[in-house]
Amino acid sequence: MVVSIRSTLTVVFLVALYYLLPLTAKPPGGYTLLGLLVGLAAITGLIVWQIRAIVRSRNPGLRALETLSLVIPAFLLIFSAGYFLASQTNPMAFSEPLTRSDALHFTITVFATVGFGDIHPVAEPLRLVVAIQMLADLLLLGLVLQAVLNAVRRGQERNAAAGPGANSRADKT
């Protein structure tokens, strides 16, 4: 129960940050791409850190759920912020100027491979960014999910080897 509450609050906090942070400045396009790359590097570091935490956890399955409830929304919100900033910099970059909600909607439709077609990138550099997101989506769903599941298995094996009541440094999650 605590894990689901904590996970829900994490998602709510991240979405609130997305809507409340001042993303209205119009930086040159290169800064938007740089911000996206920095965000993806931060997500990669977060994934590595979380996988280590899963292996050390007393309840690796629950820790994995927390990890996914943090990593997936953060990943989507980074792309969404990038699309929003790109639209702010160049309102003609997409088929229509994007609000934050439009950018989030677009990011999720790309992630879910729904592709309604209501919003689409017009500018060539943004089409490349969307292609990068599609590839990153596949990596997130394939490699990261596999790494998380392997970490759960290793954590369970570690806990079984330690035996019941073992005094380990594992967290309580």
Coordinates of N, CA and C in Angstrom, one line a residue:
M1 N 0.8 -1.2 0.0 CA 0.0 0.0 0.0 C 0.9 1.3 0.0
V2 N 1.9 1.3 0.8 CA 2.8 2.4 0.9 C 3.5 2.6 -0.4
V3 N 3.9 1.6 -1.1 CA 4.6 1.7 -2.4 C 3.7 2.3 -3.4
S4 N 2.4 1.9 -3.5 CA 1.5 2.5 -4.5 C 1.2 3.9 -4.2
I5 N 1.1 4.3 -2.9 CA 0.9 5.7 -2.6 C 2.1 6.5 -2.9
R6 N 3.3 6.0 -2.6 CA 4.5 6.7 -2.9 C 4.7 6.9 -4.4
S7 N 4.4 5.8 -5.2 CA 4.5 5.8 -6.6 C 3.5 6.8 -7.2
T8 N 2.3 6.9 -6.7 CA 1.3 7.8 -7.2 C 1.8 9.2 -6.9
L9 N 2.2 9.5 -5.7 CA 2.7 10.8 -5.4 C 3.9 11.2 -6.2
T10 N 4.8 10.3 -6.6 CA 5.9 10.6 -7.4 C 5.4 11.1 -8.8
V11 N 4.5 10.4 -9.4 CA 3.9 10.7 -10.7 C 3.3 12.1 -10.6
V12 N 2.4 12.3 -9.6 CA 1.8 13.6 -9.4 C 2.8 14.7 -9.3
F13 N 3.8 14.5 -8.5 CA 4.9 15.5 -8.3 C 5.6 15.8 -9.7
L14 N 5.9 14.8 -10.4 CA 6.6 15.0 -11.7 C 5.7 15.8 -12.7
V15 N 4.5 15.4 -12.8 CA 3.5 16.1 -13.7 C 3.3 17.6 -13.2
A16 N 3.2 17.8 -11.9 CA 3.0 19.1 -11.4 C 4.3 20.0 -11.8
L17 N 5.5 19.4 -11.6 CA 6.7 20.1 -12.0 C 6.7 20.5 -13.5
Y18 N 6.2 19.6 -14.3 CA 6.2 19.8 -15.7 C 5.3 21.0 -16.0
Y19 N 4.2 21.1 -15.3 CA 3.2 22.2 -15.6 C 3.6 23.5 -14.9
L20 N 4.4 23.4 -13.8 CA 4.7 24.6 -13.0 C 6.1 25.2 -13.4
L21 N 7.0 24.4 -13.9 CA 8.3 25.0 -14.2 C 8.2 26.0 -15.3
P22 N 9.0 27.1 -15.2 CA 8.9 28.1 -16.3 C 9.6 27.7 -17.6
L23 N 8.9 27.0 -18.4 CA 9.4 26.5 -19.7 C 9.0 27.5 -20.8
T24 N 8.7 28.7 -20.5 CA 8.2 29.6 -21.6 C 9.3 30.5 -22.2
A25 N 10.5 30.4 -21.7 CA 11.6 31.1 -22.4 C 11.9 30.5 -23.8
K26 N 12.3 31.4 -24.7 CA 12.5 30.9 -26.0 C 14.0 30.8 -26.3
P27 N 14.6 29.7 -25.9 CA 16.0 29.5 -26.1 C 16.3 29.2 -27.6
P28 N 17.5 29.4 -28.1 CA 17.8 28.9 -29.4 C 17.6 27.4 -29.5
G29 N 17.3 26.9 -30.7 CA 16.9 25.5 -30.8 C 18.0 24.5 -30.3
G30 N 19.3 24.9 -30.4 CA 20.3 24.0 -29.9 C 20.2 23.8 -28.4
Y31 N 19.8 24.7 -27.7 CA 19.6 24.6 -26.2 C 18.5 23.6 -25.9
T32 N 17.5 23.5 -26.7 CA 16.4 22.6 -26.5 C 16.9 21.2 -26.7
L33 N 17.7 21.0 -27.8 CA 18.3 19.6 -28.0 C 19.3 19.3 -26.9
L34 N 20.1 20.3 -26.5 CA 21.1 20.0 -25.4 C 20.3 19.6 -24.1
G35 N 19.2 20.3 -23.8 CA 18.4 20.0 -22.6 C 17.9 18.6 -22.7
L36 N 17.4 18.2 -23.9 CA 16.9 16.9 -24.1 C 18.0 15.8 -23.9
L37 N 19.2 16.1 -24.4 CA 20.3 15.1 -24.2 C 20.7 15.1 -22.7
V38 N 20.7 16.2 -22.0 CA 21.1 16.2 -20.6 C 20.0 15.4 -19.8
G39 N 18.8 15.6 -20.2 CA 17.7 14.9 -19.5 C 17.8 13.4 -19.7
L40 N 18.1 13.0 -20.9 CA 18.2 11.6 -21.2 C 19.4 11.0 -20.5
A41 N 20.5 11.8 -20.4 CA 21.7 11.3 -19.6 C 21.3 11.2 -18.1
A42 N 20.5 12.1 -17.6 CA 20.0 12.0 -16.2 C 19.1 10.8 -16.0
I43 N 18.3 10.5 -17.0 CA 17.4 9.3 -16.9 C 18.3 8.1 -16.9
T44 N 19.3 8.0 -17.7 CA 20.2 6.9 -17.7 C 20.9 6.7 -16.4
G45 N 21.4 7.7 -15.8 CA 22.0 7.6 -14.5 C 20.9 7.2 -13.4
L46 N 19.7 7.7 -13.5 CA 18.7 7.3 -12.6 C 18.4 5.8 -12.7
I47 N 18.3 5.3 -14.0 CA 18.0 3.9 -14.2 C 19.1 3.0 -13.6
V48 N 20.4 3.4 -13.8 CA 21.5 2.6 -13.2 C 21.4 2.6 -11.7
W49 N 21.2 3.8 -11.1 CA 21.1 3.9 -9.6 C 19.9 3.1 -9.1
Q50 N 18.7 3.1 -9.8 CA 17.6 2.4 -9.4 C 17.8 0.9 -9.5
I51 N 18.4 0.4 -10.5 CA 18.7 -1.0 -10.7 C 19.5 -1.5 -9.5
R52 N 20.5 -0.7 -9.2 CA 21.4 -1.1 -8.0 C 20.5 -1.2 -6.7
A53 N 19.6 -0.3 -6.6 CA 18.7 -0.2 -5.4 C 17.8 -1.4 -5.4
I54 N 17.3 -1.9 -6.6 CA 16.5 -3.0 -6.7 C 17.2 -4.3 -6.2
V55 N 18.4 -4.5 -6.6 CA 19.2 -5.6 -6.2 C 19.4 -5.7 -4.7
R56 N 19.6 -4.5 -4.1 CA 19.9 -4.4 -2.6 C 18.6 -4.5 -1.8
S57 N 17.5 -4.3 -2.4 CA 16.2 -4.2 -1.7 C 15.8 -5.5 -1.0
R58 N 15.1 -5.4 0.1 CA 14.5 -6.6 0.7 C 13.3 -7.0 -0.1
N59 N 12.7 -6.1 -0.8 CA 11.5 -6.4 -1.6 C 11.8 -5.9 -3.0
P60 N 12.6 -6.6 -3.8 CA 13.0 -6.1 -5.1 C 11.8 -5.9 -6.1
G61 N 10.8 -6.7 -6.0 CA 9.6 -6.6 -6.9 C 8.9 -5.2 -6.6
L62 N 8.7 -4.9 -5.4 CA 8.1 -3.6 -5.0 C 9.0 -2.4 -5.4
R63 N 10.3 -2.6 -5.2 CA 11.2 -1.5 -5.6 C 11.2 -1.3 -7.1
A64 N 11.1 -2.4 -7.9 CA 11.0 -2.3 -9.3 C 9.8 -1.6 -9.8
L65 N 8.7 -1.8 -9.1 CA 7.5 -1.0 -9.4 C 7.7 0.5 -9.2
E66 N 8.3 0.8 -8.1 CA 8.6 2.2 -7.8 C 9.6 2.8 -8.8
T67 N 10.5 2.0 -9.3 CA 11.5 2.4 -10.3 C 10.8 2.8 -11.6
L68 N 9.9 1.9 -12.0 CA 9.2 2.1 -13.3 C 8.2 3.3 -13.2
S69 N 7.6 3.5 -12.0 CA 6.7 4.6 -11.8 C 7.5 5.9 -11.7
L70 N 8.8 5.9 -11.6 CA 9.6 7.1 -11.6 C 10.2 7.3 -13.0
V71 N 10.8 6.3 -13.5 CA 11.5 6.4 -14.8 C 10.7 6.7 -16.0
I72 N 9.6 5.9 -16.1 CA 8.7 6.1 -17.3 C 8.1 7.5 -17.4
P73 N 7.5 8.0 -16.3 CA 6.9 9.4 -16.4 C 8.0 10.4 -16.6
A74 N 9.2 10.3 -15.9 CA 10.3 11.2 -16.1 C 10.8 11.2 -17.6
F75 N 10.9 10.1 -18.1 CA 11.3 9.9 -19.5 C 10.3 10.6 -20.5
L76 N 9.0 10.4 -20.3 CA 8.0 11.0 -21.1 C 8.0 12.5 -20.9
L77 N 8.1 13.0 -19.7 CA 8.1 14.4 -19.4 C 9.3 15.1 -20.0
I78 N 10.4 14.5 -20.1 CA 11.6 15.1 -20.7 C 11.4 15.4 -22.1
F79 N 10.8 14.4 -22.8 CA 10.5 14.6 -24.3 C 9.4 15.6 -24.4
S80 N 8.4 15.5 -23.6 CA 7.3 16.5 -23.7 C 7.8 17.9 -23.5
A81 N 8.7 18.1 -22.5 CA 9.2 19.5 -22.3 C 10.0 19.9 -23.5
G82 N 10.8 19.0 -24.1 CA 11.6 19.3 -25.3 C 10.7 19.7 -26.5
Y83 N 9.6 19.0 -26.7 CA 8.6 19.3 -27.7 C 8.0 20.7 -27.5
F84 N 7.6 20.9 -26.2 CA 7.0 22.2 -25.9 C 7.9 23.3 -26.2
L85 N 9.2 23.2 -25.7 CA 10.1 24.3 -25.9 C 10.4 24.5 -27.4
A86 N 10.5 23.4 -28.2 CA 10.7 23.5 -29.6 C 9.5 24.3 -30.3
S87 N 8.3 24.0 -29.8 CA 7.2 24.7 -30.3 C 7.2 26.2 -29.9
Q88 N 7.7 26.5 -28.7 CA 7.8 27.9 -28.3 C 8.8 28.6 -29.1
T89 N 9.9 27.9 -29.4 CA 10.9 28.6 -30.2 C 10.5 28.8 -31.6
N90 N 9.8 27.8 -32.2 CA 9.3 27.9 -33.6 C 7.9 27.4 -33.6
P91 N 6.9 28.2 -33.6 CA 5.5 27.8 -33.6 C 5.1 27.0 -34.8
M92 N 5.9 27.0 -35.9 CA 5.6 26.3 -37.1 C 6.3 24.9 -37.1
A93 N 7.0 24.6 -36.0 CA 7.8 23.3 -36.0 C 6.8 22.1 -36.0
F94 N 5.6 22.3 -35.5 CA 4.6 21.2 -35.5 C 3.5 21.7 -36.4
S95 N 2.5 20.8 -36.6 CA 1.4 21.1 -37.4 C 0.5 22.2 -36.8
E96 N 0.7 22.4 -35.5 CA 0.1 23.5 -34.7 C 1.0 23.8 -33.5
P97 N 0.9 25.1 -33.0 CA 1.6 25.4 -31.8 C 1.2 24.5 -30.7
L98 N 2.1 24.1 -29.9 CA 1.8 23.2 -28.8 C 1.7 23.8 -27.4
T99 N 0.7 23.5 -26.7 CA 0.6 23.8 -25.3 C 1.4 22.7 -24.5
R100 N 1.5 22.8 -23.3 CA 2.2 21.7 -22.5 C 1.3 20.5 -22.6
S101 N 0.0 20.6 -22.5 CA -0.8 19.4 -22.6 C -0.8 18.8 -24.0
D102 N -0.7 19.7 -25.1 CA -0.5 19.1 -26.4 C 0.8 18.4 -26.6
A103 N 1.8 18.9 -26.0 CA 3.2 18.3 -26.1 C 3.1 16.9 -25.3
L104 N 2.5 16.9 -24.2 CA 2.4 15.7 -23.4 C 1.6 14.6 -24.2
H105 N 0.4 15.1 -24.8 CA -0.4 14.2 -25.6 C 0.4 13.6 -26.7
F106 N 1.1 14.5 -27.4 CA 1.9 14.0 -28.6 C 3.0 13.0 -28.1
T107 N 3.7 13.3 -27.0 CA 4.7 12.4 -26.5 C 4.1 11.0 -26.1
I108 N 3.0 11.0 -25.5 CA 2.4 9.7 -25.1 C 1.9 9.0 -26.3
T109 N 1.3 9.7 -27.4 CA 0.9 9.0 -28.6 C 2.1 8.3 -29.3
V110 N 3.2 9.0 -29.3 CA 4.4 8.4 -29.9 C 4.9 7.2 -29.1
F111 N 4.9 7.4 -27.8 CA 5.3 6.3 -26.9 C 4.4 5.1 -27.0
A112 N 3.1 5.3 -27.1 CA 2.1 4.2 -27.2 C 2.0 3.7 -28.6
T113 N 2.7 4.3 -29.6 CA 2.6 4.0 -31.0 C 1.2 4.1 -31.6
V114 N 0.4 5.0 -31.0 CA -0.9 5.2 -31.5 C -0.9 6.1 -32.7
G115 N -0.2 7.2 -32.7 CA -0.1 8.0 -33.8 C -1.4 8.5 -34.4
F116 N -2.1 9.3 -33.7 CA -3.4 9.8 -34.2 C -3.2 10.7 -35.4
G117 N -2.1 11.4 -35.6 CA -1.9 12.2 -36.7 C -2.4 13.6 -36.5
D118 N -3.1 13.9 -35.4 CA -3.6 15.3 -35.2 C -2.5 16.3 -35.0
I119 N -1.4 15.8 -34.4 CA -0.2 16.7 -34.2 C 1.0 15.9 -34.8
H120 N 1.8 16.6 -35.6 CA 2.9 15.9 -36.1 C 4.0 17.0 -36.4
P121 N 5.3 16.6 -36.3 CA 6.3 17.6 -36.5 C 6.4 17.9 -38.0
V122 N 6.6 19.2 -38.3 CA 6.8 19.7 -39.6 C 8.2 19.9 -39.9
A123 N 8.9 20.5 -39.0 CA 10.4 20.8 -39.1 C 11.2 19.5 -39.2
E124 N 12.1 19.4 -40.1 CA 12.9 18.2 -40.2 C 13.7 17.8 -39.0
P125 N 14.3 18.8 -38.3 CA 15.0 18.4 -37.1 C 14.1 17.8 -36.0
L126 N 12.9 18.3 -35.9 CA 11.9 17.7 -35.0 C 11.5 16.3 -35.4
R127 N 11.4 16.0 -36.7 CA 11.1 14.7 -37.1 C 12.2 13.7 -36.7
L128 N 13.5 14.2 -36.7 CA 14.6 13.4 -36.2 C 14.5 13.2 -34.7
V129 N 14.1 14.2 -34.0 CA 13.9 14.1 -32.5 C 12.8 13.0 -32.2
V130 N 11.7 13.1 -33.0 CA 10.7 12.1 -32.8 C 11.2 10.7 -33.1
A131 N 12.0 10.5 -34.1 CA 12.6 9.2 -34.5 C 13.5 8.8 -33.3
I132 N 14.2 9.7 -32.7 CA 15.1 9.4 -31.6 C 14.2 8.9 -30.4
Q133 N 13.0 9.6 -30.2 CA 12.1 9.2 -29.1 C 11.6 7.8 -29.4
M134 N 11.3 7.5 -30.6 CA 10.8 6.1 -30.9 C 11.8 5.1 -30.6
L135 N 13.0 5.3 -31.0 CA 14.1 4.4 -30.7 C 14.3 4.3 -29.2
A136 N 14.3 5.4 -28.5 CA 14.5 5.4 -27.0 C 13.3 4.7 -26.4
D137 N 12.1 4.9 -26.9 CA 11.0 4.1 -26.4 C 11.2 2.6 -26.4
L138 N 11.7 2.2 -27.6 CA 12.0 0.7 -27.7 C 13.1 0.3 -26.7
L139 N 14.1 1.1 -26.5 CA 15.2 0.8 -25.6 C 14.6 0.7 -24.2
L140 N 13.7 1.7 -23.8 CA 13.1 1.8 -22.5 C 12.3 0.5 -22.3
L141 N 11.5 0.2 -23.2 CA 10.6 -0.9 -23.1 C 11.3 -2.3 -23.2
G142 N 12.3 -2.3 -23.9 CA 13.0 -3.6 -24.1 C 14.2 -3.8 -23.1
L143 N 15.2 -3.0 -23.3 CA 16.4 -3.2 -22.4 C 16.2 -2.8 -21.0
V144 N 15.6 -1.7 -20.7 CA 15.4 -1.3 -19.3 C 14.5 -2.2 -18.6
L145 N 13.4 -2.6 -19.2 CA 12.5 -3.5 -18.6 C 13.2 -4.8 -18.3
Q146 N 14.0 -5.3 -19.2 CA 14.7 -6.5 -19.0 C 15.7 -6.4 -17.9
A147 N 16.4 -5.2 -17.8 CA 17.4 -5.0 -16.8 C 16.7 -4.9 -15.4
V148 N 15.5 -4.3 -15.3 CA 14.8 -4.2 -14.1 C 14.4 -5.6 -13.6
L149 N 13.9 -6.4 -14.6 CA 13.5 -7.8 -14.2 C 14.7 -8.6 -13.8
N150 N 15.8 -8.5 -14.4 CA 17.0 -9.2 -14.0 C 17.4 -8.7 -12.6
A151 N 17.3 -7.4 -12.3 CA 17.7 -6.9 -11.0 C 16.7 -7.5 -9.9
V152 N 15.5 -7.6 -10.3 CA 14.5 -8.3 -9.3 C 15.0 -9.7 -9.0
R153 N 15.3 -10.4 -10.1 CA 15.7 -11.8 -9.9 C 17.0 -11.9 -9.0
R154 N 18.0 -11.0 -9.4 CA 19.2 -11.0 -8.6 C 19.0 -10.6 -7.1
G155 N 18.1 -9.7 -6.9 CA 17.7 -9.3 -5.6 C 17.1 -10.4 -4.8
Q156 N 16.2 -11.1 -5.5 CA 15.5 -12.3 -4.8 C 16.5 -13.4 -4.5
E157 N 17.4 -13.6 -5.4 CA 18.5 -14.6 -5.1 C 19.4 -14.2 -4.0
R158 N 19.7 -12.9 -3.9 CA 20.6 -12.4 -2.9 C 19.9 -12.5 -1.5
N159 N 18.6 -12.2 -1.5 CA 17.8 -12.3 -0.3 C 17.7 -13.8 0.2
A160 N 17.5 -14.7 -0.8 CA 17.4 -16.1 -0.4 C 18.7 -16.6 0.1
A161 N 19.8 -16.2 -0.5 CA 21.1 -16.6 0.0 C 21.4 -16.1 1.4
A162 N 20.9 -14.9 1.7 CA 21.2 -14.3 3.0 C 20.4 -15.0 4.1
G163 N 19.3 -15.7 3.7 CA 18.5 -16.4 4.7 C 17.5 -15.6 5.4
P164 N 16.5 -16.2 6.0 CA 15.5 -15.4 6.8 C 16.1 -14.8 8.0
G165 N 15.7 -13.5 8.2 CA 16.2 -12.8 9.4 C 17.6 -12.3 9.3
A166 N 18.2 -12.4 8.1 CA 19.6 -12.0 8.0 C 19.7 -10.5 8.2
N167 N 20.7 -10.1 8.8 CA 20.9 -8.6 9.2 C 21.7 -8.0 8.0
S168 N 21.0 -7.6 7.0 CA 21.7 -7.0 5.8 C 21.4 -5.5 5.8
R169 N 22.2 -4.9 4.9 CA 22.1 -3.4 4.8 C 20.9 -3.1 3.8
A170 N 20.2 -4.1 3.4 CA 19.1 -3.8 2.4 C 18.1 -2.8 3.0
D171 N 17.5 -2.1 2.0 CA 16.4 -1.2 2.5 C 15.1 -1.9 2.8
K172 N 14.2 -1.2 3.3 CA 12.9 -1.8 3.7 C 11.9 -1.8 2.5
T173 N 12.3 -1.4 1.4 CA 11.3 -1.3 0.3 C 11.1 -2.6 -0.3

